[in-house]
mmCIF file of C-alpha atoms in Angstrom:
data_model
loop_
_atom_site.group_PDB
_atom_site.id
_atom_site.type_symbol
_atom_site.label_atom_id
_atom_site.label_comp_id
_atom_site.label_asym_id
_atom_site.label_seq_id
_atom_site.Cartn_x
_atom_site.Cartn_y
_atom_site.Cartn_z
ATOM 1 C CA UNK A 1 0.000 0.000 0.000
ATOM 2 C CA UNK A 2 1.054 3.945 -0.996
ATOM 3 C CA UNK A 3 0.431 7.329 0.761
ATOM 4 C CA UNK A 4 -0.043 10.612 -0.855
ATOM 5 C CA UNK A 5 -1.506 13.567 0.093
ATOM 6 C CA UNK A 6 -4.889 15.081 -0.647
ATOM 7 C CA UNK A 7 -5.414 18.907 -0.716
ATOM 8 C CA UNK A 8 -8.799 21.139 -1.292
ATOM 9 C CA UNK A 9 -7.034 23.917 -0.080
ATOM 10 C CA UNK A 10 -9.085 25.554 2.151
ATOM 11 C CA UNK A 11 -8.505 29.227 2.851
ATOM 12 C CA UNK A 12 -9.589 30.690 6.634
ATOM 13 C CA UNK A 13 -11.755 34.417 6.969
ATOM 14 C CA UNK A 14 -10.578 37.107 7.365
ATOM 15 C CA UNK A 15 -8.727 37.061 3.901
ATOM 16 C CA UNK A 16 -5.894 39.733 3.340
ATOM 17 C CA UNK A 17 -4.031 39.857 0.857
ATOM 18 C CA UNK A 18 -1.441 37.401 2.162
ATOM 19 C CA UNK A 19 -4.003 34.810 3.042
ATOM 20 C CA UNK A 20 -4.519 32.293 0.005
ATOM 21 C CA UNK A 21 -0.403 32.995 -0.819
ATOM 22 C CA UNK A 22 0.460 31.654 2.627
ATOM 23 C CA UNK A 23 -2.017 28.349 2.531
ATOM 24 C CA UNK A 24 -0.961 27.942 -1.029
ATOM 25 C CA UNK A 25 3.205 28.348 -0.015
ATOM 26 C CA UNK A 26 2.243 25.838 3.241
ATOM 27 C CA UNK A 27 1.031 23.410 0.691
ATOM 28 C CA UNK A 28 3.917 23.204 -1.533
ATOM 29 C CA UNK A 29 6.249 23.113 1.285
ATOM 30 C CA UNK A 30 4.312 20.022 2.595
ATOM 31 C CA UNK A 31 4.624 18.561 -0.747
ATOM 32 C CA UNK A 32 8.316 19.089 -1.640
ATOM 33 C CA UNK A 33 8.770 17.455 2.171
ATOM 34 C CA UNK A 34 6.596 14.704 1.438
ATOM 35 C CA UNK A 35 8.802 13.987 -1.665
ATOM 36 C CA UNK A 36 11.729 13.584 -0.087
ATOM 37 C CA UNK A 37 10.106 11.345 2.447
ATOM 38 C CA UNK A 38 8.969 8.864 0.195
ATOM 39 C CA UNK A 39 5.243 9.616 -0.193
ATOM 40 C CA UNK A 40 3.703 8.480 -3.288
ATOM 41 C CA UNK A 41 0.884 10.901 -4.676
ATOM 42 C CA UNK A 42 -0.542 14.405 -4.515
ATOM 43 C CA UNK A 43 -3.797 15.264 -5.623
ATOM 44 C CA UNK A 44 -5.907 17.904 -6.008
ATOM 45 C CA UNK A 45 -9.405 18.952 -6.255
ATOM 46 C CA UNK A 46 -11.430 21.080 -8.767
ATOM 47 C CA UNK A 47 -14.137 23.416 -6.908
ATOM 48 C CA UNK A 48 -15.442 26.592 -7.674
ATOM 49 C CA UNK A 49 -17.313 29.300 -5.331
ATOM 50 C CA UNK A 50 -16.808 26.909 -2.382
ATOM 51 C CA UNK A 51 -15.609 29.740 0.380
ATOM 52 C CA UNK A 52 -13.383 28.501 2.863
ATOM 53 C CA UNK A 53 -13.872 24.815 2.217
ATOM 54 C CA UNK A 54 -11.683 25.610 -1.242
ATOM 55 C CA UNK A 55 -10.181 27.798 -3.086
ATOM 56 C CA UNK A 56 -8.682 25.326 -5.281
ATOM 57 C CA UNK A 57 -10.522 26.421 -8.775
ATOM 58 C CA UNK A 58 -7.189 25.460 -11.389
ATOM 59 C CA UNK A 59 -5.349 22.334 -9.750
ATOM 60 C CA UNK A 60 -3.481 22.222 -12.887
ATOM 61 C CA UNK A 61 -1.847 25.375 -11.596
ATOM 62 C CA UNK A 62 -1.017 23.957 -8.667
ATOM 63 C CA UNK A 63 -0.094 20.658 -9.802
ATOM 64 C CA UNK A 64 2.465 21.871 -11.837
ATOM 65 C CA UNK A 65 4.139 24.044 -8.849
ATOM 66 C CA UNK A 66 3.946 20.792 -6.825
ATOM 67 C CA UNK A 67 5.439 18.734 -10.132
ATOM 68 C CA UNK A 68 8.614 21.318 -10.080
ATOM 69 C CA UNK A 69 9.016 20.856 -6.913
ATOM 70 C CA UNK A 70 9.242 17.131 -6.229
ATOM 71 C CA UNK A 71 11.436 14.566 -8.217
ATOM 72 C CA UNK A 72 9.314 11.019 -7.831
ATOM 73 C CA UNK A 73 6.118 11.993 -6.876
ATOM 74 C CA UNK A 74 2.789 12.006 -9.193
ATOM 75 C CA UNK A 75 0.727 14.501 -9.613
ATOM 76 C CA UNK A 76 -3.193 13.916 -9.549
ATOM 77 C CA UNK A 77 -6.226 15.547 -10.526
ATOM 78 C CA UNK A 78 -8.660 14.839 -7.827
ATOM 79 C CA UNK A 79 -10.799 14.905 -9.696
ATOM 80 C CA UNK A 80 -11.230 17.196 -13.332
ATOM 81 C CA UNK A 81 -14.775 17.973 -13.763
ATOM 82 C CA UNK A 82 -15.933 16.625 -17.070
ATOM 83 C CA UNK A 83 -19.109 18.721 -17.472
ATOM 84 C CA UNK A 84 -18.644 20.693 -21.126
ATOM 85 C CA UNK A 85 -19.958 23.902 -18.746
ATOM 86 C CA UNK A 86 -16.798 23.566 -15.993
ATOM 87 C CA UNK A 87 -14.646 22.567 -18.875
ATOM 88 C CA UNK A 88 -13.893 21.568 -22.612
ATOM 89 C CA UNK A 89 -13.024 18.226 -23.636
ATOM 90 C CA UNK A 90 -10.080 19.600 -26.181
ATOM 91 C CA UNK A 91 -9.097 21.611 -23.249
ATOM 92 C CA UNK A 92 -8.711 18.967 -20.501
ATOM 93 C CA UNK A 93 -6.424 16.117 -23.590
ATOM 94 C CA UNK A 94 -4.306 19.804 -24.273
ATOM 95 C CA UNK A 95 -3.837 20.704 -20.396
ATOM 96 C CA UNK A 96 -3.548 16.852 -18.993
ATOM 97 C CA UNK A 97 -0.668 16.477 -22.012
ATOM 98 C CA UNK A 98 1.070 19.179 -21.108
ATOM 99 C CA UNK A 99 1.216 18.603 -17.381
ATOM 100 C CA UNK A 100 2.465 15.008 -18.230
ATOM 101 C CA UNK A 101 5.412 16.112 -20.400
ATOM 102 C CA UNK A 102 6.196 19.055 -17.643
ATOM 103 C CA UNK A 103 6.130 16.192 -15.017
ATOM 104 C CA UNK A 104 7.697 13.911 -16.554
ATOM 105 C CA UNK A 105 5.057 11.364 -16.897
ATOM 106 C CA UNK A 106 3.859 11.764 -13.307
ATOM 107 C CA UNK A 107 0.291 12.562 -14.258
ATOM 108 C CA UNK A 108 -2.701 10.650 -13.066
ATOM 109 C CA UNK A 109 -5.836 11.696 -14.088
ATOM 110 C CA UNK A 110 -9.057 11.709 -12.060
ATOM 111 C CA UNK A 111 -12.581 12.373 -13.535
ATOM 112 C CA UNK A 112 -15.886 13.507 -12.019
ATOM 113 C CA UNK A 113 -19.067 15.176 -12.293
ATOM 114 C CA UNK A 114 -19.134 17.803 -8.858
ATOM 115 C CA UNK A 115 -21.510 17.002 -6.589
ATOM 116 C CA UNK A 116 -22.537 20.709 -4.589
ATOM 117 C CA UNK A 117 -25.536 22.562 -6.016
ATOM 118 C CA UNK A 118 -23.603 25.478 -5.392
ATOM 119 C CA UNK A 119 -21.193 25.032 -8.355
ATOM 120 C CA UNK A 120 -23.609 22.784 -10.927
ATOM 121 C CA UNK A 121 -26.043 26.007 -10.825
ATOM 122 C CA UNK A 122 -22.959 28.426 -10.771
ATOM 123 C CA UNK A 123 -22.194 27.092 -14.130
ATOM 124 C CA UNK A 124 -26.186 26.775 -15.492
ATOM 125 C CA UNK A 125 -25.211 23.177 -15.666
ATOM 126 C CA UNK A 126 -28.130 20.878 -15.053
ATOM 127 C CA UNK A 127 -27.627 18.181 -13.146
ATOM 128 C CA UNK A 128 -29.268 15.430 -15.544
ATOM 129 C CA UNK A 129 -26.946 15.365 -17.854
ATOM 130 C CA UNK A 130 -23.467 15.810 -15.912
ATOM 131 C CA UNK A 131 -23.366 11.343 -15.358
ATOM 132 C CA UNK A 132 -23.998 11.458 -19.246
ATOM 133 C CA UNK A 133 -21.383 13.694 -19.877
ATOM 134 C CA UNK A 134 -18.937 12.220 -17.829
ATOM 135 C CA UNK A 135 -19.515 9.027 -19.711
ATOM 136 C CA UNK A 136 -18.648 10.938 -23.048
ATOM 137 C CA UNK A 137 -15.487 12.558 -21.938
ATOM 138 C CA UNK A 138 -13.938 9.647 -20.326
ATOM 139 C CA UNK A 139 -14.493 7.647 -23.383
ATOM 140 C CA UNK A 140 -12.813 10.138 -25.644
ATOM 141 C CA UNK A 141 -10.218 11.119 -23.318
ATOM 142 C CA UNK A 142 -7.437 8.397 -24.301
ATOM 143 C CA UNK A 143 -8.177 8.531 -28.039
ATOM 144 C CA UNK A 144 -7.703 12.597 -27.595
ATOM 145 C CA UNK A 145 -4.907 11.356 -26.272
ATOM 146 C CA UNK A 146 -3.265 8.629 -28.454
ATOM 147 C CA UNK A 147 -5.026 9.277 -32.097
ATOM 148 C CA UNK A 148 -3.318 11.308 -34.424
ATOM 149 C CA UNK A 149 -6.337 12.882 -35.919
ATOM 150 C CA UNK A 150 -9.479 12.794 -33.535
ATOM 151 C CA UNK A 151 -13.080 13.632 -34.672
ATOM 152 C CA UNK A 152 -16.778 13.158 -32.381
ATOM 153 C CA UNK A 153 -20.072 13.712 -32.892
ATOM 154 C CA UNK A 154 -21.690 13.043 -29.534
ATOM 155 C CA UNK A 155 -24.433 14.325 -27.371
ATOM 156 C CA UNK A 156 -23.131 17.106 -25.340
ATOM 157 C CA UNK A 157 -20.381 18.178 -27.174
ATOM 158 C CA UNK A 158 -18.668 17.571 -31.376
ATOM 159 C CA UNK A 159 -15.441 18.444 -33.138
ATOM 160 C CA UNK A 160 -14.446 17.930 -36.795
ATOM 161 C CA UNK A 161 -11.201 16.264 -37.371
ATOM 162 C CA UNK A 162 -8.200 17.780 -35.724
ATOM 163 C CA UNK A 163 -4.798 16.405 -34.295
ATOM 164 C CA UNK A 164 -4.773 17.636 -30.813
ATOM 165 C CA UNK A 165 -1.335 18.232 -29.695
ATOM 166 C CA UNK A 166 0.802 17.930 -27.428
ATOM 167 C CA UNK A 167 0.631 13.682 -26.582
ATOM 168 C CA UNK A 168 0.905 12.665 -23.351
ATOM 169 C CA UNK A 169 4.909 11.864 -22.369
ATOM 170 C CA UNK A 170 3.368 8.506 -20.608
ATOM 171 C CA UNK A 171 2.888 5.830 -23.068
ATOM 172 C CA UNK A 172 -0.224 4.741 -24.068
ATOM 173 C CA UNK A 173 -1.689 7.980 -21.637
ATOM 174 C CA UNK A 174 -1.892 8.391 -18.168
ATOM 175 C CA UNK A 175 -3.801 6.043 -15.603
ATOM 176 C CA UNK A 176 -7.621 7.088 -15.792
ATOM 177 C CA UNK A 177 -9.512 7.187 -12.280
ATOM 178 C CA UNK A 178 -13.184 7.740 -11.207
ATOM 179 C CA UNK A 179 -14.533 10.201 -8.066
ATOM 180 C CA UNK A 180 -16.320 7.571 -5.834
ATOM 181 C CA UNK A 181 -18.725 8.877 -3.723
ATOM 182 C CA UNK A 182 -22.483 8.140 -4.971
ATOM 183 C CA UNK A 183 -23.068 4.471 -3.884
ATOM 184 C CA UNK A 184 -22.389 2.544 -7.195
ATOM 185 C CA UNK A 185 -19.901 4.786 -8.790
ATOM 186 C CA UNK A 186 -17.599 2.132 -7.733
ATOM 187 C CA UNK A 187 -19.364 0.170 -10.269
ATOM 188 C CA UNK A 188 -18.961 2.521 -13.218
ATOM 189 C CA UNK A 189 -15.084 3.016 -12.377
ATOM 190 C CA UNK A 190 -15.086 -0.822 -13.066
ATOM 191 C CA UNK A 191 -16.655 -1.102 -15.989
ATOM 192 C CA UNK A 192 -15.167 0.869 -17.693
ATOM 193 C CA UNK A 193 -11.459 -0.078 -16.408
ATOM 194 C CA UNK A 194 -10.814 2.977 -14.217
ATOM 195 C CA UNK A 195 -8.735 3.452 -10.747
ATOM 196 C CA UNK A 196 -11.604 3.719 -7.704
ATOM 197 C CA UNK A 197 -10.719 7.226 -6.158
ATOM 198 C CA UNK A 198 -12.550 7.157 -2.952
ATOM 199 C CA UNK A 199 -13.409 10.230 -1.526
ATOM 200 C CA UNK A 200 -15.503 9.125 1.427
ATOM 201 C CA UNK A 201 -14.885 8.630 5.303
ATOM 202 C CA UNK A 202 -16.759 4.907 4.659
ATOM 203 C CA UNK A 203 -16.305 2.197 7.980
ATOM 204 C CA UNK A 204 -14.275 -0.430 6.827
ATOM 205 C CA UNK A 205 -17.371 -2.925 6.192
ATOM 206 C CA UNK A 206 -18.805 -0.461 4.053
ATOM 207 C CA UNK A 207 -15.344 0.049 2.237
ATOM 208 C CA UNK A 208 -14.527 -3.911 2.169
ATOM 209 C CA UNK A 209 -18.265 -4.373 -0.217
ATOM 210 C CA UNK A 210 -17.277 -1.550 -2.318
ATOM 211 C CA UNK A 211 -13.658 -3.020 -2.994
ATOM 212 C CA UNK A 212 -15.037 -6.383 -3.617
ATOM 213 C CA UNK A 213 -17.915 -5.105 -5.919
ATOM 214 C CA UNK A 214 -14.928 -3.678 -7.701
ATOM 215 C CA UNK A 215 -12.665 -6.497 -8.368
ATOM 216 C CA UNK A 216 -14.907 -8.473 -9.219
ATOM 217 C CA UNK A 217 -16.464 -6.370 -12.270
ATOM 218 C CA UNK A 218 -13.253 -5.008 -13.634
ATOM 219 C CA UNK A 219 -12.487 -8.823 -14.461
ATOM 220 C CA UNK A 220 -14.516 -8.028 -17.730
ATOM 221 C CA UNK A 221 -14.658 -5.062 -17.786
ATOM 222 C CA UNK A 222 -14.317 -2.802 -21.335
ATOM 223 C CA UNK A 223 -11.593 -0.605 -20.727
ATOM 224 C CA UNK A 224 -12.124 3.338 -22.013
ATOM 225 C CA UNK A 225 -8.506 3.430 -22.595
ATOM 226 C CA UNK A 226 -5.806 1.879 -23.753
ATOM 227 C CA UNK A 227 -5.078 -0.405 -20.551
ATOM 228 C CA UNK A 228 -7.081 -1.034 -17.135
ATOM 229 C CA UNK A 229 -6.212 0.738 -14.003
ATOM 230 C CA UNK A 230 -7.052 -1.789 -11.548
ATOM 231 C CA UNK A 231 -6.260 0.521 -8.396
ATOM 232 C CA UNK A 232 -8.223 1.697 -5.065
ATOM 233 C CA UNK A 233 -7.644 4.540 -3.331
ATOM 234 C CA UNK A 234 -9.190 6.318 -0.159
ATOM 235 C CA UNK A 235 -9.082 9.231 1.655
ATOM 236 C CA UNK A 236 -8.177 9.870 5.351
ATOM 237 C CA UNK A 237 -7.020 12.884 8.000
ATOM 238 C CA UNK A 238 -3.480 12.382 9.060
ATOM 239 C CA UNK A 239 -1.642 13.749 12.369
ATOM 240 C CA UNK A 240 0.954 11.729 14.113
ATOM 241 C CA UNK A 241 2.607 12.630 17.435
ATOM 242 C CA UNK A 242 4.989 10.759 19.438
ATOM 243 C CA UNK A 243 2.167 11.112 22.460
ATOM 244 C CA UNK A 244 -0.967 9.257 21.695
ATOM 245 C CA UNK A 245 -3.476 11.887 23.355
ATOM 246 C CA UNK A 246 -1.709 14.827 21.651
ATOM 247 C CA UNK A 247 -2.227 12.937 18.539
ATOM 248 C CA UNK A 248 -5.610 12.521 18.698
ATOM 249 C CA UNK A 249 -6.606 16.011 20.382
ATOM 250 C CA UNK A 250 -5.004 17.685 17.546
ATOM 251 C CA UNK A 251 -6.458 15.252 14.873
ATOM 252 C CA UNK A 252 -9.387 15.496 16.031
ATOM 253 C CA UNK A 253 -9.590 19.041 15.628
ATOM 254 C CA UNK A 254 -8.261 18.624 11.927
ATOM 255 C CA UNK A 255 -10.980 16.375 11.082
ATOM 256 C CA UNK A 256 -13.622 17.960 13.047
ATOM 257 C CA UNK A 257 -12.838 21.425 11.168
ATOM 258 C CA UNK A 258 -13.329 19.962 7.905
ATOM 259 C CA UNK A 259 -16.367 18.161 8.588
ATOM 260 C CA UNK A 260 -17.944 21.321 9.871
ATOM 261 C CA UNK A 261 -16.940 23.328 6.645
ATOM 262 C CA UNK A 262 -18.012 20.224 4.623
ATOM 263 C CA UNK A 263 -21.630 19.923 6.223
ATOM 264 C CA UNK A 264 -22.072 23.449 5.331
ATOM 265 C CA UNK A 265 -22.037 22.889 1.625
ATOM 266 C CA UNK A 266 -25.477 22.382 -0.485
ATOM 267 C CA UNK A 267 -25.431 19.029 -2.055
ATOM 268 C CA UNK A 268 -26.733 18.739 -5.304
ATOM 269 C CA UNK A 269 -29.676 16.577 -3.960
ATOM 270 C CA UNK A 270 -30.244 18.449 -1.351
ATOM 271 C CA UNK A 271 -31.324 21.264 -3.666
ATOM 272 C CA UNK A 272 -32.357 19.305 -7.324
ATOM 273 C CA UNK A 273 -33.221 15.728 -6.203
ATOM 274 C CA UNK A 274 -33.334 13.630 -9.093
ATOM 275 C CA UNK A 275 -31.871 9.938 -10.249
ATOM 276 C CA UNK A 276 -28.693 11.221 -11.284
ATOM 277 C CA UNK A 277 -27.551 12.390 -7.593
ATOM 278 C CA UNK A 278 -28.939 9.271 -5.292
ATOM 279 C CA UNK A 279 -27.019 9.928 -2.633
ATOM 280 C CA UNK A 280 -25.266 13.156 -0.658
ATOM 281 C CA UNK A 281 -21.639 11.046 -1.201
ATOM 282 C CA UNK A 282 -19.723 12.858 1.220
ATOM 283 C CA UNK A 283 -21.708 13.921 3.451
ATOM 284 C CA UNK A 284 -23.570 11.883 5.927
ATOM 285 C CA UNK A 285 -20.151 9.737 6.760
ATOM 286 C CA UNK A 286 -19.243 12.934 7.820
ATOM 287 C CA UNK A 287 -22.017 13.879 9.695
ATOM 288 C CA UNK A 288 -21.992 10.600 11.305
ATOM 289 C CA UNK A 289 -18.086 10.700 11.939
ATOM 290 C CA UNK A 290 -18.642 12.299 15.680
ATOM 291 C CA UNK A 291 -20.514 9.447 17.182
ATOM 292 C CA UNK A 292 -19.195 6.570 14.702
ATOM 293 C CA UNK A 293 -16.998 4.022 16.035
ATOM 294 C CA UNK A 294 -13.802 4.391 17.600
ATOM 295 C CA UNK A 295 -11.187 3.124 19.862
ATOM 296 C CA UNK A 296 -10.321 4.092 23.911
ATOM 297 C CA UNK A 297 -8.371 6.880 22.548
ATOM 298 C CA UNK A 298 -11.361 8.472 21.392
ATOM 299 C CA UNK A 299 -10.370 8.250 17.472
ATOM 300 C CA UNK A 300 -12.888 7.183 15.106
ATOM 301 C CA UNK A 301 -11.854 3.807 12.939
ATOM 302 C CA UNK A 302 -10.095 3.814 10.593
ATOM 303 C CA UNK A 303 -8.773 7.569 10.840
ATOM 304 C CA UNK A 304 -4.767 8.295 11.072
ATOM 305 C CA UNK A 305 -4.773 10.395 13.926
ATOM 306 C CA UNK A 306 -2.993 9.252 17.273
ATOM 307 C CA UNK A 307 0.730 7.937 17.845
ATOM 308 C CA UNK A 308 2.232 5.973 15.575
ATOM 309 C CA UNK A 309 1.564 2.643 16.773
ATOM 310 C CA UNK A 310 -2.222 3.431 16.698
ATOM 311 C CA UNK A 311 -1.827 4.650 12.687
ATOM 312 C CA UNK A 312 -0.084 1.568 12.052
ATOM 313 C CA UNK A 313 -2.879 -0.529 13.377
ATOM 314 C CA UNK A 314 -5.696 1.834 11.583
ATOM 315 C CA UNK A 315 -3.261 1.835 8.012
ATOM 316 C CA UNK A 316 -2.856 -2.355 8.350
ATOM 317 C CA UNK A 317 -6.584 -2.678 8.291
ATOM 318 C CA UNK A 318 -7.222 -0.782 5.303
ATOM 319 C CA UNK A 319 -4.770 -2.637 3.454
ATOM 320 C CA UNK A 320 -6.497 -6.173 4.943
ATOM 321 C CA UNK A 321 -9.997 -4.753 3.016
ATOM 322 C CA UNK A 322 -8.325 -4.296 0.045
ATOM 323 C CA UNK A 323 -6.947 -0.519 -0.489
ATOM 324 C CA UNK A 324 -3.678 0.150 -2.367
ATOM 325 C CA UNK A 325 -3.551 3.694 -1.377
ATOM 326 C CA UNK A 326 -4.118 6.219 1.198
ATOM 327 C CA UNK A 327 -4.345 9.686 0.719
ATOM 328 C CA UNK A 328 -3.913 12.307 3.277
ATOM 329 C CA UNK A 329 -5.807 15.207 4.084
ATOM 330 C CA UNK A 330 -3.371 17.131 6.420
ATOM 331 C CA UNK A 331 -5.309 20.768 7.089
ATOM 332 C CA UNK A 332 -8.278 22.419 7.343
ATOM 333 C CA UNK A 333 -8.474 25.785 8.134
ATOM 334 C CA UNK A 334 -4.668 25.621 9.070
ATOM 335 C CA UNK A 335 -6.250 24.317 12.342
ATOM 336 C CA UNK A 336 -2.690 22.777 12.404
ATOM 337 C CA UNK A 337 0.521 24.852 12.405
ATOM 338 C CA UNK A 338 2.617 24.531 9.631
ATOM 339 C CA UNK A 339 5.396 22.980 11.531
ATOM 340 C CA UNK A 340 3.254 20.412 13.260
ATOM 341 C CA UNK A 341 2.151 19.411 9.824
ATOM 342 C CA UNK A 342 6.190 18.834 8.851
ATOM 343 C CA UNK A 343 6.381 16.843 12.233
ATOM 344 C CA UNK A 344 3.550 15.081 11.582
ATOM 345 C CA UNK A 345 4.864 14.059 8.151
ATOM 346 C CA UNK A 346 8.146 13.349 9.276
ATOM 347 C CA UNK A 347 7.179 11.110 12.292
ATOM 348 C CA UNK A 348 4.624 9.117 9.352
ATOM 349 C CA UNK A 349 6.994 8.339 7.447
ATOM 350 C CA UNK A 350 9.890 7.546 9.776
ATOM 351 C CA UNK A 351 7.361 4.588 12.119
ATOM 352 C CA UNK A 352 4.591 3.820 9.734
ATOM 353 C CA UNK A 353 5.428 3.812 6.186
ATOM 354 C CA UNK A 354 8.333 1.519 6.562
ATOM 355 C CA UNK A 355 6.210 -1.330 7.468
ATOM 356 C CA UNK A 356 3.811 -1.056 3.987
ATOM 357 C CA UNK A 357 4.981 -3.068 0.987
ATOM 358 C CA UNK A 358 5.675 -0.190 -1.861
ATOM 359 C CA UNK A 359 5.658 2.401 0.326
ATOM 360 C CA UNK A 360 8.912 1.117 2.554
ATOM 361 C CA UNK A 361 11.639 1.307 -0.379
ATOM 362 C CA UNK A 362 11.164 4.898 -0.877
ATOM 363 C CA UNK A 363 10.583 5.651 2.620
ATOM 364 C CA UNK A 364 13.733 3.636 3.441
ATOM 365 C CA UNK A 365 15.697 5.426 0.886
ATOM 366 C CA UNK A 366 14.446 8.891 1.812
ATOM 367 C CA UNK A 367 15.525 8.399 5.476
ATOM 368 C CA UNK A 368 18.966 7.006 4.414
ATOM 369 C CA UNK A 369 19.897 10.538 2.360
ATOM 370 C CA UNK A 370 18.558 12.690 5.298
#
């Protein structure tokens, strides 16, 4: 199993000038540190109007700061909305290509649909069609990507034949994953051959079905690209301290921030129920979070906050239900001062990552030149 880290960026009130510049120079700081320690990923999301939670509108912006600043890591869109209003097919093949090359084949890409009222309406896109159009872009994606000449005629959006340059550096293209959040979308991310990007707080029982569901349908599955991404991912809080109640305090602070910001936002079926949003994805597990399970510490399962001996124990069991990655969301608010964030990295990857199969040679390595 990998880490990586997770960012939405989110920005506190009252915002000066210096405000977004300092979250945004704590985040790449993180990053560059996490390279050298061995971590695997960074991703980033793609929200609009979302104050506070994220001010993360162009993570191919910041994805490319974070790909000049590391040397192994990969860069990941967490996810790309592929809704023709948020942004152009063409546009997405140009800007993914150009990342890749700039990264030096580092690029994953991750697709979605958004999933707040608050941007879907923003951009007069309607909700019925954003599954549909998902569908569309994800198949055309790779042959954007690998075709010399590309041509479509679909339902939400047409070109005449062009030959859309640059190609990715990555050969075929970079790994395609899927947002997971609705119940089911595990499902589609299977069918179609795609990496599971789980962006839920899930128990592990509930995380164990989805992984299963998944493995077992990507067997024969029809790939949208040119190979299949068999890969599961999930998202967690991380803050490690030598002292077990310190730990937790803190990390519970971290994840209780962000759930508060988080239950503030307007889900899309909240405001416009209809068959295409079933479910509030992120929302209830984090709604529930505060009186889920936990342990005597007072953490809730599965979450990576504590010492390192509790992490270790919480990491272990999401690799036993299947997940190849973690990803780590490390602030919120910058409830967490910067250099407790460093510490918290350090510690990680110094007592916990060495004991994960993938993640230990780099982490290994990265102590050894320190």
């Amino acid at each position: 199993m990998k880490f990586g880290l997770f960012y939405e960026i989110s920005v506190p009130r009252p915002w000066g000038r210096e405000t977004e510049k300092t979250v945004y120079d704590n985040c790449l700081e993180q990053v560059a540190l996490a390279d050298q320690l061995g971590f695997d990923s960074v991703w980033a999301v793609e929200h609009h109007f979302l104050e506070e939670y994220s001010h993360c509108p162009a993570p191919e912006l910041f994805l490319t700061a974070c790909a000049m600043k590391t040397k192994k890591m990969r860069v990941g869109h967490g996810i790309i909305v592929c809704v023709p209003e948020f942004n152009h097919p063409i546009k997405i093949a140009e800007r993914t290509a150009v990342l890749d090359i700039l990264s030096g084949g580092r690029l994953d890409v991750g697709t979605g649909r958004s999933a707040t009222w608050t941007e879907l309406a923003g951009f007069r896109a309607s909700p019925d069609e954003t599954k549909k159009t998902w569908d569309e872009f994800v198949h055309c994606l790779p042959k954007m990507w690998t075709q010399e000449r590309f041509s479509y005629q679909g339902r939400s959006w047409s070109m005449p034949q062009r030959t859309i340059v640059p190609k990715p550096y990555q050969k075929p293209h970079p790994p395609l994953w899927v947002a997971v959040t609705s119940p089911g979308t595990e499902i589609d991310a299977a069918e179609r051959g795609m990496g599971s990007l789980g962006l839920t707080f899930g128990g592990f029982a509930e995380q164990e079905e989805k992984v299963k569901r998944y493995r077992k349908i990507i067997r024969d599955c029809t790939p949208v690209g040119e190979f299949v991404n068999e890969s599961v991912s999930t998202v967690n809080f991380l803050y490690c301290h030598e002292d077990e109640a310190e730990g937790v305090k803190v990390g519970r602070r971290l994840s209780g921030t962000f759930n508060y910001l988080a239950a503030q936002l307007l889900a899309a079926r909240e405001a416009y129920p209809s068959k295409s949003y079933p479910s509030l994805g992120l929302l209830p597990s984090l709604r529930q979070e505060a009186s889920g399970p936990g342990d005597a510490s007072g953490a809730p399962e599965g979450i990576a906050i504590g010492n390192p001996a509790r992490i270790l124990r919480e990491m272990k069991k999401w690799e036993s239900v299947g997940c190849d990655r973690v990803n780590f969301l490390l602030n919120a608010l910058e409830t967490v001062p910067q250099q407790k964030v460093l510490d918290s990295l350090r510690l990680f990857a110094k007592e916990v990552m060495p004991h994960f199969q993938g993640a230990s040679d780099s982490a290994s390595a990265a102590a050894g030149g320190r």
